[in-house]
C-alpha cells in the first residue's frame, strides 16, 4: 500500500511495500489479476471515474478551491519515512540507518497548545519540566527530553538511541509523574546519559558537516528520496487534475503507450515528453530497471482515497472553526439503482471576512427512506466525522413526508435531539410544487404544454424534419424536465420568439414527409400554433416562467439569507 505520513518525516517509498515494489494486485468484481512489476500492469477493462466512487457510496473527491488543491498537493506528498515520529513506536532494536534518520530529524516537539492528559490523581506532564534549574537560577533546556502522545510518557532521546542500559527513560518510557522531577535530576548526572549525549551530538555534527563514513551512500539515498518525491508529486497533481474534472482514470488497457490505456497513463506519457523527471521514470519502467512504478490501478485508487481523505479532513476542520452549521440533505437513486443521500453542511466562515460556505461531504447509501432510518444515517455520519450535532442550527430538506413529517419525519426526530436545529423547507422546492399544482388545475395550461412537447417530439423524431426546422429557426426547440418547472423556460423561449418560423417549418414538413400520419400531425400542429389560445398561453407562460426562473436562481444561491427568502 502507498503510504504518506506527516510533514516532519522524509519521503521514500516503503521498502516493505509488496504492491509498490513487486506488483499491483487489482481486484474488481471478485477477480484478482497479478500485474507485471514494470510495464505490464493489467487489470480489468472497466473504466473507473470519480463518479463511480460516488455512485457506489464510497468516499468521493471534492475540490472546493484552487488553494485547497495546492494545500492537498503539498501535504499529501510530504516527506515521509517508515519510522514513526512518536518514540514509543520506534522499533525495539534500532539499526544504524534508523539512528541516522532519527538524528537527522531531531527530537520531536509537542505543540505548544497541546493539553497533556492527567492520571487518576490529577497529575500529568508539564512543559516546565523540559527545563533544568541550575544552582545560580539559570534555566537550561533539556533538549533530550521528548514526550510520547501515544503512551503518555517521556523518553530520553539520546539514551533511546544509544544507551545499552535498560531504564524507563530509554526503553518503556517514564510516566510516574509524582517522581519525575527527581528522576530527571538523577538522569542529568548519569554517566551513561552523558555518553549517549556525546554520541548523539557527535553524529549530529558529522551529519551537518557531511563527514560521516558513509557520506557517499547517504548522498545517493537522498538523491533517490528526492527523485521519488518528485515523481509522487507529479502523480498526485495528475490525480487532482483528472478528479477535479470528473474524468475517467483508466481505459480498457493498463499498459503504457497503448491506444486505450486511459487518461491517467496518457497524462503521464504527455508529461514525460516535457518533464525530465517523468521521462527518467518511464525510461526505467520501460527498461525494466526498476520494480517500482506506482502507475498501477490500485495505486491510482489509493491516491484518490488519500486526496479525498485530506480534503474531507480540511473541510471538517473548517466546520469546526466555524462551529455552527446547518444540514442540507436530499436523496436520489443513482445509475446502479441504489438510493444515495447527499450530505451538505452550510457554515459561515469569519476569516478573513464573513462568508457563507457550503461543503459537500459526499454520498451515503441508504437502504430505507423512512424518517427513522434517514435520521440515524445522518447522525452516524456526523459522529463518524466528529462533528457535534449540538452545534447544528438548521435543517433544510424538500417537502417529502419522510423529511418534513411533523411527528415521524427527519426534521421532527432531529429537532427532539437538538431543539435549536430549526427546520426550514427548501424554498425552491416549495415554489416548484406551487407552480406544478397551479398548472395542473388549468386545462389550458395542461393542453398548452402538451402541444409544446409535441412540437419537439415531431421535429426530433426524424432527421429530415429536424433539418427542415433548422432552415427556419435560429433557436432550436428544447425538451424539459417534468420535475423542475423553470427548465420549461428554454422550451417556451424558442416558441415565444419564433412562432411564425415554426409554423412555416410545420407546413414545409407536411409537404416533404411521405408518412401520412406525420402529414396529419404536422397539419394539426400548424393549426394549433396559429390559434389565438396557443399565442396567449405562450406570452403569459413566458412572462411567468421568466420571473420564476429569476426567483429560483436567487433561492438556490449559496449566499441566500433566510430573511430574504421569507
Coordinates of C-alpha atoms in Angstrom, one line a residue, residues 208-513:
X208 CA 25.8 18.7 9.4
X209 CA 29.4 18.8 8.2
X210 CA 28.9 15.9 5.8
X211 CA 31.8 14.0 7.3
X212 CA 30.2 10.6 8.0
X213 CA 32.0 7.5 6.9
X214 CA 29.1 6.5 4.5
X215 CA 28.6 10.1 3.2
X216 CA 28.6 8.9 -0.4
X217 CA 25.9 6.3 0.3
X218 CA 23.8 9.0 2.1
X219 CA 24.1 11.3 -0.8
X220 CA 22.8 8.6 -3.2
X221 CA 20.0 7.8 -0.7
X222 CA 19.0 11.5 -0.5
X223 CA 19.0 11.7 -4.3
X224 CA 16.7 8.7 -4.5
X225 CA 14.4 10.2 -2.0
X226 CA 14.2 13.4 -3.9
X227 CA 13.5 11.5 -7.2
X228 CA 10.6 9.6 -5.6
X229 CA 9.3 12.8 -4.0
X230 CA 9.3 14.5 -7.4
X231 CA 7.6 11.5 -9.1
X232 CA 4.9 11.2 -6.5
X233 CA 4.3 15.0 -6.6
X234 CA 3.6 14.8 -10.3
X235 CA 1.3 11.7 -9.9
X236 CA -0.7 13.5 -7.3
X237 CA -1.1 16.5 -9.5
X238 CA -2.3 14.4 -12.3
X239 CA -4.8 12.7 -10.0
X240 CA -6.1 16.0 -8.8
X241 CA -6.4 17.3 -12.4
X242 CA -8.4 14.3 -13.6
X243 CA -10.6 14.1 -10.4
X244 CA -11.5 17.8 -10.3
X245 CA -12.8 17.5 -13.9
X246 CA -14.6 14.2 -13.2
X247 CA -12.7 12.3 -15.9
X248 CA -12.2 8.6 -16.1
X249 CA -8.8 7.4 -14.9
X250 CA -8.5 4.0 -16.7
X251 CA -9.3 2.5 -20.1
X252 CA -9.5 -1.0 -21.5
X253 CA -5.7 -1.3 -21.4
X254 CA -3.3 -0.8 -18.5
X255 CA -0.1 -0.7 -20.5
X256 CA 2.0 2.4 -21.3
X257 CA 2.0 3.7 -24.8
X258 CA -1.2 1.8 -25.9
X259 CA -4.2 3.5 -27.5
X260 CA -6.8 2.7 -24.8
X261 CA -4.6 3.0 -21.7
X262 CA -6.8 5.6 -20.1
X263 CA -6.4 9.3 -19.1
X264 CA -4.1 8.7 -16.2
X265 CA -1.4 6.9 -18.1
X266 CA -1.9 9.2 -21.1
X267 CA -1.3 12.2 -18.8
X268 CA 1.9 10.5 -17.5
X269 CA 3.1 9.9 -21.1
X270 CA 2.3 13.5 -22.1
X271 CA 4.2 14.9 -19.0
X272 CA 7.2 12.7 -19.8
X273 CA 7.6 14.5 -23.2
X274 CA 8.4 17.8 -21.5
X275 CA 9.4 16.9 -17.9
X276 CA 12.8 15.2 -17.3
X277 CA 11.7 13.6 -14.0
X278 CA 8.8 11.7 -15.6
X279 CA 10.9 11.0 -18.7
X280 CA 13.6 9.3 -16.5
X281 CA 10.9 7.4 -14.5
X282 CA 9.2 6.0 -17.6
X283 CA 12.6 5.0 -19.1
X284 CA 13.3 3.0 -16.0
X285 CA 9.9 1.3 -16.3
X286 CA 10.3 0.5 -20.0
X287 CA 13.9 -0.8 -19.5
X288 CA 12.7 -2.9 -16.5
X289 CA 15.5 -1.4 -14.4
X290 CA 13.0 -0.8 -11.6
X291 CA 10.4 -3.0 -10.0
X292 CA 8.5 0.0 -8.7
X293 CA 6.4 2.3 -10.9
X294 CA 3.4 3.5 -8.9
X295 CA 1.3 3.6 -12.0
X296 CA -1.0 0.6 -11.4
X297 CA -4.7 0.6 -10.8
X298 CA -4.6 0.0 -7.1
X299 CA -2.1 2.9 -6.6
X300 CA -4.4 5.2 -8.6
X301 CA -7.3 4.3 -6.2
X302 CA -5.1 4.9 -3.2
X303 CA -4.0 8.3 -4.5
X304 CA -7.7 9.2 -5.0
X305 CA -8.5 8.0 -1.5
X306 CA -5.6 9.8 0.1
X307 CA -6.5 13.1 -1.6
X308 CA -10.2 12.6 -0.7
X309 CA -9.3 12.0 3.0
X310 CA -7.2 15.1 3.1
X311 CA -9.9 17.3 1.5
X312 CA -12.5 15.9 3.9
X313 CA -10.2 16.5 6.8
X314 CA -9.7 20.1 5.7
X315 CA -13.5 20.6 5.3
X316 CA -14.2 19.2 8.8
X317 CA -11.5 21.4 10.2
X318 CA -13.2 24.5 8.6
X319 CA -16.5 23.4 10.0
X320 CA -15.0 23.1 13.5
X321 CA -13.6 26.6 13.2
X322 CA -17.0 28.0 12.2
X323 CA -18.6 25.9 15.0
X324 CA -22.3 26.4 14.0
X325 CA -23.7 24.9 10.8
X326 CA -26.9 23.8 9.0
X327 CA -27.7 20.5 7.3
X328 CA -28.9 20.1 3.7
X329 CA -30.0 16.6 2.7
X330 CA -31.5 15.1 -0.4
X331 CA -31.9 11.5 -1.7
X332 CA -31.9 10.3 -5.3
X333 CA -31.3 6.9 -7.0
X334 CA -28.0 6.5 -9.0
X335 CA -27.5 4.6 -12.2
X336 CA -27.0 1.4 -10.3
X337 CA -30.5 1.8 -8.7
X338 CA -29.1 2.5 -5.3
X339 CA -30.6 5.2 -3.1
X340 CA -27.9 7.8 -2.4
X341 CA -28.2 10.6 0.1
X342 CA -26.1 13.7 -0.5
X343 CA -24.9 15.5 2.7
X344 CA -24.1 19.2 2.6
X345 CA -23.2 21.4 5.6
X346 CA -23.6 25.2 5.4
X347 CA -21.5 27.4 7.6
X348 CA -20.3 31.0 8.0
X349 CA -16.6 31.5 7.7
X350 CA -15.4 34.5 9.7
X351 CA -11.9 34.9 8.3
X352 CA -10.7 37.0 6.5
X353 CA -14.3 38.3 6.2
X354 CA -17.7 36.8 7.0
X355 CA -18.7 34.5 4.1
X356 CA -21.3 31.8 3.7
X357 CA -19.9 28.5 2.5
X358 CA -21.4 25.1 1.6
X359 CA -19.4 21.9 1.9
X360 CA -20.4 18.7 0.2
X361 CA -19.4 15.8 2.4
X362 CA -20.2 13.0 -0.1
X363 CA -22.9 10.5 -0.7
X364 CA -24.2 8.0 1.8
X365 CA -26.0 4.9 0.6
X366 CA -29.4 4.4 2.3
X367 CA -31.5 1.2 2.2
X368 CA -34.7 2.7 3.7
X369 CA -36.0 6.2 3.1
X370 CA -38.1 6.3 6.3
X371 CA -37.7 9.2 8.7
X372 CA -36.2 7.0 11.4
X373 CA -33.5 5.4 9.1
X374 CA -32.5 8.7 7.4
X375 CA -32.1 10.5 10.8
X376 CA -30.0 7.6 12.1
X377 CA -27.8 7.7 9.0
X378 CA -27.1 11.4 9.2
X379 CA -26.3 11.2 12.9
X380 CA -24.0 8.3 12.3
X381 CA -22.2 10.3 9.5
X382 CA -21.8 13.3 11.7
X383 CA -20.4 11.2 14.6
X384 CA -18.0 9.5 12.1
X385 CA -16.7 12.9 11.1
X386 CA -16.6 14.0 14.7
X387 CA -18.9 16.9 14.0
X388 CA -21.1 17.5 17.2
X389 CA -24.8 17.6 16.3
X390 CA -25.5 20.0 19.2
X391 CA -23.8 22.8 17.1
X392 CA -26.4 22.3 14.3
X393 CA -28.7 25.3 14.0
X394 CA -30.7 24.5 10.9
X395 CA -32.2 21.8 8.7
X396 CA -33.2 22.2 5.1
X397 CA -34.9 19.4 3.1
X398 CA -37.5 19.0 0.4
X399 CA -41.2 18.7 1.2
X400 CA -41.4 14.9 1.2
X401 CA -43.4 13.4 4.1
X402 CA -40.4 11.4 5.3
X403 CA -38.4 14.6 5.6
X404 CA -40.8 17.3 6.9
X405 CA -43.2 15.0 8.8
X406 CA -44.5 16.7 11.9
X407 CA -44.1 13.6 14.1
X408 CA -42.1 10.9 12.3
X409 CA -40.1 13.0 9.7
X410 CA -36.4 13.6 9.8
X411 CA -36.8 17.2 10.9
X412 CA -39.0 16.2 13.9
X413 CA -36.7 13.4 15.1
X414 CA -33.6 15.7 14.9
X415 CA -35.4 18.5 16.5
X416 CA -36.1 16.3 19.5
X417 CA -32.4 15.8 20.0
X418 CA -31.4 19.4 19.3
X419 CA -34.3 22.0 19.7
X420 CA -32.1 24.7 18.1
X421 CA -31.8 22.8 14.8
X422 CA -34.8 24.6 13.3
X423 CA -36.3 23.2 10.1
X424 CA -36.7 25.4 7.0
X425 CA -38.3 23.7 4.0
X426 CA -36.5 24.2 0.7
X427 CA -37.9 27.4 -0.8
X428 CA -37.1 26.4 -4.4
X429 CA -38.8 23.1 -4.0
X430 CA -41.9 24.7 -2.3
X431 CA -42.2 27.2 -5.2
X432 CA -41.9 24.4 -7.7
X433 CA -44.7 22.4 -6.1
X434 CA -47.0 25.5 -6.1
X435 CA -46.3 26.1 -9.8
X436 CA -46.9 22.5 -10.7
X437 CA -50.2 22.3 -8.8
X438 CA -51.4 25.6 -10.2
X439 CA -50.6 24.5 -13.8
X440 CA -52.4 21.1 -13.3
X441 CA -55.5 23.0 -12.2
X442 CA -55.7 24.8 -15.6
X443 CA -56.9 22.7 -18.6
X444 CA -55.5 25.4 -21.0
X445 CA -52.1 25.1 -19.3
X446 CA -52.0 21.3 -19.5
X447 CA -53.0 21.4 -23.1
X448 CA -50.5 24.1 -24.0
X449 CA -47.5 22.3 -22.5
X450 CA -48.7 19.2 -24.2
X451 CA -48.6 20.9 -27.6
X452 CA -45.1 22.4 -26.9
X453 CA -43.8 18.9 -26.1
X454 CA -45.4 17.5 -29.3
X455 CA -43.6 20.1 -31.3
X456 CA -40.2 18.9 -30.0
X457 CA -41.2 15.3 -30.4
X458 CA -42.4 15.8 -34.0
X459 CA -39.3 17.5 -35.3
X460 CA -36.8 15.4 -33.3
X461 CA -38.5 12.2 -34.5
X462 CA -36.6 12.2 -37.8
X463 CA -33.5 13.9 -39.2
X464 CA -35.4 15.1 -42.2
X465 CA -37.9 17.1 -40.1
X466 CA -35.1 18.4 -37.9
X467 CA -33.2 19.7 -40.9
X468 CA -36.3 21.5 -42.1
X469 CA -36.7 23.1 -38.6
X470 CA -33.1 24.3 -38.7
X471 CA -33.7 26.0 -42.1
X472 CA -36.4 28.3 -40.5
X473 CA -35.2 28.9 -36.9
X474 CA -32.0 30.1 -35.2
X475 CA -33.1 28.8 -31.7
X476 CA -34.0 25.1 -31.7
X477 CA -36.8 23.6 -29.7
X478 CA -36.0 22.1 -26.3
X479 CA -37.4 19.3 -24.2
X480 CA -37.8 19.8 -20.4
X481 CA -37.8 18.1 -17.0
X482 CA -41.1 17.1 -15.5
X483 CA -39.7 17.8 -12.0
X484 CA -38.2 21.3 -12.4
X485 CA -40.7 23.8 -14.0
X486 CA -38.1 26.5 -14.5
X487 CA -36.5 24.2 -17.1
X488 CA -39.5 24.7 -19.3
X489 CA -38.5 28.3 -19.9
X490 CA -36.0 27.4 -22.6
X491 CA -38.6 25.4 -24.5
X492 CA -41.1 28.3 -24.4
X493 CA -38.4 30.9 -25.3
X494 CA -37.8 29.1 -28.6
X495 CA -41.6 29.2 -29.3
X496 CA -42.2 32.8 -28.0
X497 CA -39.8 34.5 -30.5
X498 CA -40.3 32.1 -33.4
X499 CA -44.0 31.3 -33.8
X500 CA -44.1 32.2 -37.4
X501 CA -40.9 30.3 -38.3
X502 CA -42.1 27.2 -36.5
X503 CA -45.4 27.3 -38.3
X504 CA -43.7 27.6 -41.7
X505 CA -41.4 24.7 -40.8
X506 CA -44.5 22.6 -40.0
X507 CA -46.1 23.5 -43.3
X508 CA -43.0 22.5 -45.2
X509 CA -42.6 19.3 -43.3
X510 CA -46.2 18.4 -44.1
X511 CA -45.4 18.7 -47.8
X512 CA -42.0 16.9 -47.6
X513 CA -42.7 13.8 -45.5

